[in-house]
Amino acid sequence: MGHFAEAIASGKFLVTAEINPPKGVDLTRPLADAALLKPYVDAANVTDQTASVMRMSPLGLCVHLKRLGIDPILQVTCRDRNRIALQADLLAAAALGIENVLCLTGDPVSTGDHPDAKPVFDVKDGILLLEAASTLMQGKDLSGNALQGAPSFLLGAVANPGAQPVDVEVQRTEAKAKKGARFFQTQAVFEPEAVVRFMDRVRHLGVPVLAGIILLKSGAMARHLNQSVPGIRIPDRLIEEMDAAADKGARSVEIAARTIAAVRPYCQGVHIMAIGWERRIPEVLESAGLLPTGARP
């Protein structure tokens, strides 16, 4: 059992954060961010071509995080690989000791830096990707052929508390749990009431839910997220608050910390998406009253 699995089993409040692989081979920045976050997080997501922007494969950075003593969560999307390549990458991850896998559908290629790329979606969405990974864990591939050694994964998935209609999102969350999801990380949350309502509908699943927290850098960034990222809705009051802030970094920390404090009684953890402000994550967590992992109940 890896560190993240142990943290889930302990029942303590969980903290994860995202680290992006570089667009190139220089790992100086992501490894520095990882070292900074190590005392505070139970695991670190390594993203898989977020927003369809081409970067290093997350497998490479996951291996380095393990060497630093950080439990990585490998993100895997359906967008770029067919079922043969997806299964191959999952088996390689297991052979490298990577146990935590977050199964995602993937952003449209039109949002990225290679808009003429051909999307694959042979495995069409995160639910079917969970099923594929679960099948490998049973010692078979998707064609029913026996494996020479089965992998063992802690599978996760994404949920969106603010999605409409909420009944559809609850049904998808239930389907993901049925297909093997053992933890959920949500889309960015800016209205704590959405988490409260969502948790009322999915608590019966018994699967930990980590509320997603994005650090806003400016009102302009918030407007861009509203316009370009499906599933995100940042209220006008927060955009106005960022516009008016003289110290936008301090205000971003304040907004994130109070959001964490508001959702903490209702979910089992938080997932921080700092988008280049990873150095501010310890400040956010400490402002929200979250101690380093070794001291957190």
Short mmCIF file of N, CA and C in Angstrom, two decimals, residues 127-249:
data_model
loop_
_atom_site.label_atom_id
_atom_site.label_comp_id
_atom_site.label_asym_id
_atom_site.label_seq_id
_atom_site.Cartn_x
_atom_site.Cartn_y
_atom_site.Cartn_z
N ILE A 127 -14.96 7.00 -17.64
CA ILE A 127 -15.64 5.83 -17.08
C ILE A 127 -15.12 4.56 -17.72
N LEU A 128 -14.98 4.56 -19.04
CA LEU A 128 -14.48 3.38 -19.73
C LEU A 128 -12.99 3.17 -19.47
N LEU A 129 -12.25 4.26 -19.23
CA LEU A 129 -10.84 4.11 -18.88
C LEU A 129 -10.70 3.46 -17.50
N LEU A 130 -11.55 3.81 -16.57
CA LEU A 130 -11.57 3.13 -15.27
C LEU A 130 -11.83 1.64 -15.46
N GLU A 131 -12.78 1.31 -16.34
CA GLU A 131 -13.09 -0.09 -16.60
C GLU A 131 -11.89 -0.81 -17.20
N ALA A 132 -11.17 -0.13 -18.10
CA ALA A 132 -9.99 -0.74 -18.72
C ALA A 132 -8.91 -1.01 -17.67
N ALA A 133 -8.65 -0.03 -16.80
CA ALA A 133 -7.64 -0.23 -15.76
C ALA A 133 -8.06 -1.33 -14.79
N SER A 134 -9.34 -1.39 -14.46
CA SER A 134 -9.83 -2.44 -13.56
C SER A 134 -9.69 -3.82 -14.20
N THR A 135 -9.89 -3.89 -15.52
CA THR A 135 -9.73 -5.16 -16.23
C THR A 135 -8.28 -5.64 -16.17
N LEU A 136 -7.33 -4.70 -16.35
CA LEU A 136 -5.92 -5.07 -16.22
C LEU A 136 -5.61 -5.60 -14.83
N MET A 137 -6.22 -5.01 -13.81
CA MET A 137 -6.00 -5.46 -12.44
C MET A 137 -6.51 -6.88 -12.21
N GLN A 138 -7.44 -7.31 -13.06
CA GLN A 138 -7.96 -8.68 -12.97
C GLN A 138 -7.12 -9.67 -13.76
N GLY A 139 -6.01 -9.19 -14.36
CA GLY A 139 -5.10 -10.07 -15.06
C GLY A 139 -5.41 -10.31 -16.51
N LYS A 140 -6.25 -9.45 -17.11
CA LYS A 140 -6.61 -9.59 -18.53
C LYS A 140 -6.49 -8.25 -19.23
N ASP A 141 -6.25 -8.31 -20.56
CA ASP A 141 -6.33 -7.08 -21.33
C ASP A 141 -7.75 -6.91 -21.86
N LEU A 142 -7.97 -5.84 -22.63
CA LEU A 142 -9.33 -5.54 -23.08
C LEU A 142 -9.84 -6.52 -24.13
N SER A 143 -8.96 -7.36 -24.66
CA SER A 143 -9.40 -8.42 -25.58
C SER A 143 -9.55 -9.76 -24.87
N GLY A 144 -9.36 -9.76 -23.56
CA GLY A 144 -9.53 -10.99 -22.79
C GLY A 144 -8.29 -11.85 -22.69
N ASN A 145 -7.16 -11.36 -23.19
CA ASN A 145 -5.92 -12.12 -23.12
C ASN A 145 -5.30 -12.03 -21.72
N ALA A 146 -4.73 -13.14 -21.26
CA ALA A 146 -4.11 -13.17 -19.93
C ALA A 146 -2.83 -12.36 -19.90
N LEU A 147 -2.60 -11.65 -18.78
CA LEU A 147 -1.38 -10.88 -18.58
C LEU A 147 -0.34 -11.72 -17.84
N GLN A 148 0.91 -11.42 -18.09
CA GLN A 148 2.00 -12.04 -17.33
C GLN A 148 2.29 -11.17 -16.11
N GLY A 149 1.41 -11.26 -15.14
CA GLY A 149 1.49 -10.41 -13.95
C GLY A 149 0.51 -9.26 -14.07
N ALA A 150 -0.38 -9.13 -13.09
CA ALA A 150 -1.41 -8.09 -13.11
C ALA A 150 -0.97 -6.88 -12.29
N PRO A 151 -1.29 -5.67 -12.74
CA PRO A 151 -0.96 -4.47 -11.97
C PRO A 151 -1.91 -4.29 -10.80
N SER A 152 -1.50 -3.44 -9.86
CA SER A 152 -2.35 -3.05 -8.75
C SER A 152 -2.41 -1.54 -8.70
N PHE A 153 -3.59 -0.97 -8.86
CA PHE A 153 -3.75 0.48 -8.91
C PHE A 153 -4.72 0.96 -7.84
N LEU A 154 -4.51 2.19 -7.40
CA LEU A 154 -5.52 2.94 -6.67
C LEU A 154 -6.09 3.93 -7.68
N LEU A 155 -7.29 3.65 -8.16
CA LEU A 155 -7.86 4.42 -9.26
C LEU A 155 -8.68 5.59 -8.74
N GLY A 156 -8.57 6.70 -9.45
CA GLY A 156 -9.35 7.89 -9.12
C GLY A 156 -10.02 8.46 -10.34
N ALA A 157 -10.93 9.41 -10.11
CA ALA A 157 -11.68 10.03 -11.18
C ALA A 157 -12.02 11.46 -10.78
N VAL A 158 -12.60 12.19 -11.72
CA VAL A 158 -12.96 13.59 -11.51
C VAL A 158 -14.47 13.71 -11.38
N ALA A 159 -14.91 14.63 -10.52
CA ALA A 159 -16.32 14.96 -10.39
C ALA A 159 -16.47 16.47 -10.45
N ASN A 160 -17.65 16.93 -10.78
CA ASN A 160 -17.90 18.37 -10.90
C ASN A 160 -19.14 18.75 -10.09
N PRO A 161 -18.94 19.25 -8.85
CA PRO A 161 -20.09 19.59 -8.01
C PRO A 161 -21.01 20.65 -8.60
N GLY A 162 -20.47 21.49 -9.48
CA GLY A 162 -21.28 22.56 -10.05
C GLY A 162 -21.94 22.22 -11.37
N ALA A 163 -21.79 20.99 -11.83
CA ALA A 163 -22.34 20.61 -13.14
C ALA A 163 -23.86 20.67 -13.14
N GLN A 164 -24.40 20.99 -14.30
CA GLN A 164 -25.84 20.99 -14.49
C GLN A 164 -26.18 20.17 -15.73
N PRO A 165 -27.20 19.30 -15.68
CA PRO A 165 -28.02 19.02 -14.49
C PRO A 165 -27.27 18.16 -13.49
N VAL A 166 -27.46 18.42 -12.21
CA VAL A 166 -26.71 17.74 -11.17
C VAL A 166 -27.02 16.25 -11.14
N ASP A 167 -28.26 15.86 -11.52
CA ASP A 167 -28.62 14.44 -11.51
C ASP A 167 -27.71 13.64 -12.44
N VAL A 168 -27.37 14.22 -13.60
CA VAL A 168 -26.50 13.53 -14.54
C VAL A 168 -25.10 13.37 -13.95
N GLU A 169 -24.59 14.41 -13.30
CA GLU A 169 -23.26 14.33 -12.71
C GLU A 169 -23.23 13.31 -11.57
N VAL A 170 -24.28 13.26 -10.78
CA VAL A 170 -24.34 12.26 -9.70
C VAL A 170 -24.34 10.86 -10.30
N GLN A 171 -25.08 10.65 -11.38
CA GLN A 171 -25.12 9.34 -12.02
C GLN A 171 -23.74 8.96 -12.57
N ARG A 172 -23.04 9.93 -13.16
CA ARG A 172 -21.70 9.65 -13.68
C ARG A 172 -20.72 9.34 -12.53
N THR A 173 -20.87 10.05 -11.43
CA THR A 173 -20.01 9.79 -10.28
C THR A 173 -20.27 8.39 -9.72
N GLU A 174 -21.53 8.01 -9.64
CA GLU A 174 -21.88 6.66 -9.19
C GLU A 174 -21.31 5.61 -10.14
N ALA A 175 -21.37 5.89 -11.45
CA ALA A 175 -20.84 4.94 -12.44
C ALA A 175 -19.33 4.80 -12.29
N LYS A 176 -18.64 5.91 -12.03
CA LYS A 176 -17.18 5.86 -11.86
C LYS A 176 -16.81 5.05 -10.62
N ALA A 177 -17.56 5.23 -9.54
CA ALA A 177 -17.30 4.43 -8.34
C ALA A 177 -17.52 2.95 -8.61
N LYS A 178 -18.57 2.65 -9.38
CA LYS A 178 -18.87 1.25 -9.71
C LYS A 178 -17.77 0.64 -10.57
N LYS A 179 -17.14 1.45 -11.41
CA LYS A 179 -16.08 0.95 -12.29
C LYS A 179 -14.70 0.93 -11.63
N GLY A 180 -14.62 1.35 -10.36
CA GLY A 180 -13.36 1.19 -9.66
C GLY A 180 -12.74 2.42 -9.06
N ALA A 181 -13.37 3.61 -9.20
CA ALA A 181 -12.79 4.83 -8.61
C ALA A 181 -12.79 4.71 -7.08
N ARG A 182 -11.64 4.95 -6.47
CA ARG A 182 -11.50 4.88 -5.01
C ARG A 182 -11.20 6.24 -4.40
N PHE A 183 -11.13 7.26 -5.23
CA PHE A 183 -11.11 8.64 -4.75
C PHE A 183 -11.55 9.54 -5.90
N PHE A 184 -12.08 10.71 -5.54
CA PHE A 184 -12.50 11.71 -6.52
C PHE A 184 -11.80 13.03 -6.23
N GLN A 185 -11.33 13.68 -7.27
CA GLN A 185 -10.89 15.07 -7.20
C GLN A 185 -11.85 15.88 -8.05
N THR A 186 -12.32 17.01 -7.54
CA THR A 186 -13.36 17.74 -8.25
C THR A 186 -12.76 18.83 -9.14
N GLN A 187 -13.59 19.27 -10.07
CA GLN A 187 -13.28 20.49 -10.79
C GLN A 187 -13.16 21.62 -9.79
N ALA A 188 -12.57 22.73 -10.19
CA ALA A 188 -12.38 23.86 -9.29
C ALA A 188 -13.70 24.32 -8.68
N VAL A 189 -13.68 24.55 -7.37
CA VAL A 189 -14.86 24.97 -6.62
C VAL A 189 -14.66 26.41 -6.17
N PHE A 190 -15.62 27.26 -6.48
CA PHE A 190 -15.59 28.65 -6.02
C PHE A 190 -16.82 29.01 -5.19
N GLU A 191 -17.80 28.12 -5.19
CA GLU A 191 -19.00 28.32 -4.38
C GLU A 191 -19.16 27.10 -3.47
N PRO A 192 -18.79 27.23 -2.20
CA PRO A 192 -18.82 26.08 -1.29
C PRO A 192 -20.19 25.40 -1.21
N GLU A 193 -21.25 26.15 -1.45
CA GLU A 193 -22.59 25.55 -1.38
C GLU A 193 -22.75 24.42 -2.38
N ALA A 194 -22.06 24.51 -3.51
CA ALA A 194 -22.15 23.44 -4.52
C ALA A 194 -21.55 22.15 -3.97
N VAL A 195 -20.48 22.25 -3.19
CA VAL A 195 -19.86 21.06 -2.58
C VAL A 195 -20.81 20.45 -1.56
N VAL A 196 -21.45 21.29 -0.76
CA VAL A 196 -22.38 20.79 0.26
C VAL A 196 -23.51 20.00 -0.41
N ARG A 197 -24.09 20.59 -1.46
CA ARG A 197 -25.21 19.91 -2.15
C ARG A 197 -24.75 18.62 -2.80
N PHE A 198 -23.57 18.66 -3.43
CA PHE A 198 -23.06 17.48 -4.12
C PHE A 198 -22.76 16.36 -3.14
N MET A 199 -22.13 16.69 -2.03
CA MET A 199 -21.78 15.66 -1.05
C MET A 199 -23.03 15.01 -0.46
N ASP A 200 -24.09 15.76 -0.33
CA ASP A 200 -25.35 15.17 0.14
C ASP A 200 -25.83 14.06 -0.80
N ARG A 201 -25.47 14.17 -2.09
CA ARG A 201 -25.94 13.22 -3.09
C ARG A 201 -25.00 12.04 -3.29
N VAL A 202 -23.71 12.19 -2.94
CA VAL A 202 -22.74 11.13 -3.25
C VAL A 202 -22.09 10.53 -2.00
N ARG A 203 -22.42 11.03 -0.83
CA ARG A 203 -21.76 10.52 0.39
C ARG A 203 -21.99 9.03 0.58
N HIS A 204 -23.14 8.53 0.09
CA HIS A 204 -23.46 7.11 0.27
C HIS A 204 -22.47 6.19 -0.44
N LEU A 205 -21.70 6.74 -1.40
CA LEU A 205 -20.74 5.91 -2.13
C LEU A 205 -19.57 5.50 -1.25
N GLY A 206 -19.30 6.25 -0.21
CA GLY A 206 -18.19 5.92 0.67
C GLY A 206 -16.83 6.13 0.05
N VAL A 207 -16.74 6.98 -0.98
CA VAL A 207 -15.48 7.25 -1.68
C VAL A 207 -15.02 8.66 -1.33
N PRO A 208 -13.77 8.86 -0.91
CA PRO A 208 -13.30 10.20 -0.54
C PRO A 208 -13.41 11.18 -1.71
N VAL A 209 -13.86 12.39 -1.41
CA VAL A 209 -13.97 13.46 -2.40
C VAL A 209 -13.05 14.60 -1.97
N LEU A 210 -12.13 14.99 -2.87
CA LEU A 210 -11.22 16.10 -2.61
C LEU A 210 -11.68 17.28 -3.45
N ALA A 211 -12.04 18.38 -2.80
CA ALA A 211 -12.55 19.56 -3.51
C ALA A 211 -11.42 20.28 -4.22
N GLY A 212 -11.63 20.61 -5.49
CA GLY A 212 -10.61 21.28 -6.28
C GLY A 212 -10.54 22.77 -5.98
N ILE A 213 -9.32 23.29 -5.79
CA ILE A 213 -9.09 24.70 -5.48
C ILE A 213 -8.08 25.25 -6.47
N ILE A 214 -8.48 26.25 -7.27
CA ILE A 214 -7.57 26.94 -8.18
C ILE A 214 -7.16 28.27 -7.56
N LEU A 215 -5.87 28.60 -7.65
CA LEU A 215 -5.40 29.90 -7.20
C LEU A 215 -5.57 30.91 -8.33
N LEU A 216 -6.44 31.88 -8.12
CA LEU A 216 -6.67 32.92 -9.12
C LEU A 216 -5.54 33.94 -9.08
N LYS A 217 -5.03 34.32 -10.23
CA LYS A 217 -3.95 35.30 -10.29
C LYS A 217 -4.46 36.71 -10.56
N SER A 218 -5.64 36.80 -11.19
CA SER A 218 -6.18 38.11 -11.54
C SER A 218 -7.63 37.94 -11.98
N GLY A 219 -8.32 39.07 -12.10
CA GLY A 219 -9.66 39.02 -12.66
C GLY A 219 -9.64 38.57 -14.11
N ALA A 220 -8.60 38.97 -14.83
CA ALA A 220 -8.50 38.58 -16.24
C ALA A 220 -8.36 37.07 -16.37
N MET A 221 -7.57 36.46 -15.48
CA MET A 221 -7.44 35.01 -15.51
C MET A 221 -8.78 34.35 -15.23
N ALA A 222 -9.52 34.88 -14.27
CA ALA A 222 -10.82 34.31 -13.93
C ALA A 222 -11.79 34.40 -15.11
N ARG A 223 -11.78 35.51 -15.79
CA ARG A 223 -12.66 35.66 -16.96
C ARG A 223 -12.26 34.66 -18.04
N HIS A 224 -10.96 34.47 -18.24
CA HIS A 224 -10.49 33.51 -19.24
C HIS A 224 -10.94 32.10 -18.89
N LEU A 225 -10.83 31.72 -17.62
CA LEU A 225 -11.27 30.39 -17.21
C LEU A 225 -12.76 30.21 -17.46
N ASN A 226 -13.54 31.23 -17.16
CA ASN A 226 -14.98 31.15 -17.40
C ASN A 226 -15.29 30.94 -18.87
N GLN A 227 -14.52 31.58 -19.72
CA GLN A 227 -14.80 31.54 -21.16
C GLN A 227 -14.28 30.27 -21.84
N SER A 228 -13.17 29.71 -21.30
CA SER A 228 -12.48 28.69 -22.07
C SER A 228 -12.43 27.31 -21.44
N VAL A 229 -12.74 27.18 -20.16
CA VAL A 229 -12.60 25.88 -19.49
C VAL A 229 -13.97 25.33 -19.14
N PRO A 230 -14.40 24.25 -19.79
CA PRO A 230 -15.70 23.66 -19.48
C PRO A 230 -15.77 23.22 -18.01
N GLY A 231 -16.90 23.47 -17.39
CA GLY A 231 -17.11 23.01 -16.02
C GLY A 231 -16.69 23.99 -14.95
N ILE A 232 -16.10 25.12 -15.33
CA ILE A 232 -15.68 26.12 -14.35
C ILE A 232 -16.59 27.33 -14.43
N ARG A 233 -17.04 27.79 -13.26
CA ARG A 233 -17.84 29.01 -13.20
C ARG A 233 -17.40 29.81 -11.98
N ILE A 234 -16.70 30.93 -12.24
CA ILE A 234 -16.19 31.78 -11.17
C ILE A 234 -17.17 32.94 -11.00
N PRO A 235 -17.71 33.13 -9.80
CA PRO A 235 -18.71 34.19 -9.59
C PRO A 235 -18.12 35.58 -9.85
N ASP A 236 -19.00 36.49 -10.30
CA ASP A 236 -18.57 37.86 -10.58
C ASP A 236 -17.98 38.53 -9.34
N ARG A 237 -18.52 38.21 -8.16
CA ARG A 237 -18.03 38.86 -6.94
C ARG A 237 -16.56 38.54 -6.70
N LEU A 238 -16.11 37.31 -7.03
CA LEU A 238 -14.71 36.97 -6.86
C LEU A 238 -13.84 37.65 -7.92
N ILE A 239 -14.37 37.77 -9.13
CA ILE A 239 -13.63 38.47 -10.19
C ILE A 239 -13.43 39.93 -9.80
N GLU A 240 -14.50 40.55 -9.28
CA GLU A 240 -14.40 41.94 -8.85
C GLU A 240 -13.43 42.08 -7.68
N GLU A 241 -13.43 41.09 -6.79
CA GLU A 241 -12.51 41.11 -5.65
C GLU A 241 -11.06 41.06 -6.12
N MET A 242 -10.78 40.22 -7.12
CA MET A 242 -9.42 40.15 -7.65
C MET A 242 -9.06 41.42 -8.40
N ASP A 243 -10.00 41.97 -9.16
CA ASP A 243 -9.74 43.23 -9.89
C ASP A 243 -9.35 44.35 -8.93
N ALA A 244 -10.00 44.40 -7.77
CA ALA A 244 -9.81 45.51 -6.84
C ALA A 244 -8.60 45.32 -5.94
N ALA A 245 -8.02 44.13 -5.91
CA ALA A 245 -6.94 43.84 -4.96
C ALA A 245 -5.64 44.51 -5.37
N ALA A 246 -5.02 45.22 -4.44
CA ALA A 246 -3.71 45.81 -4.71
C ALA A 246 -2.63 44.73 -4.72
N ASP A 247 -2.74 43.78 -3.78
CA ASP A 247 -1.82 42.64 -3.72
C ASP A 247 -2.59 41.40 -4.14
N LYS A 248 -2.51 41.09 -5.42
CA LYS A 248 -3.34 40.00 -5.96
C LYS A 248 -2.91 38.64 -5.43
N GLY A 249 -1.64 38.47 -5.18
CA GLY A 249 -1.18 37.20 -4.61
C GLY A 249 -1.77 36.96 -3.23
#
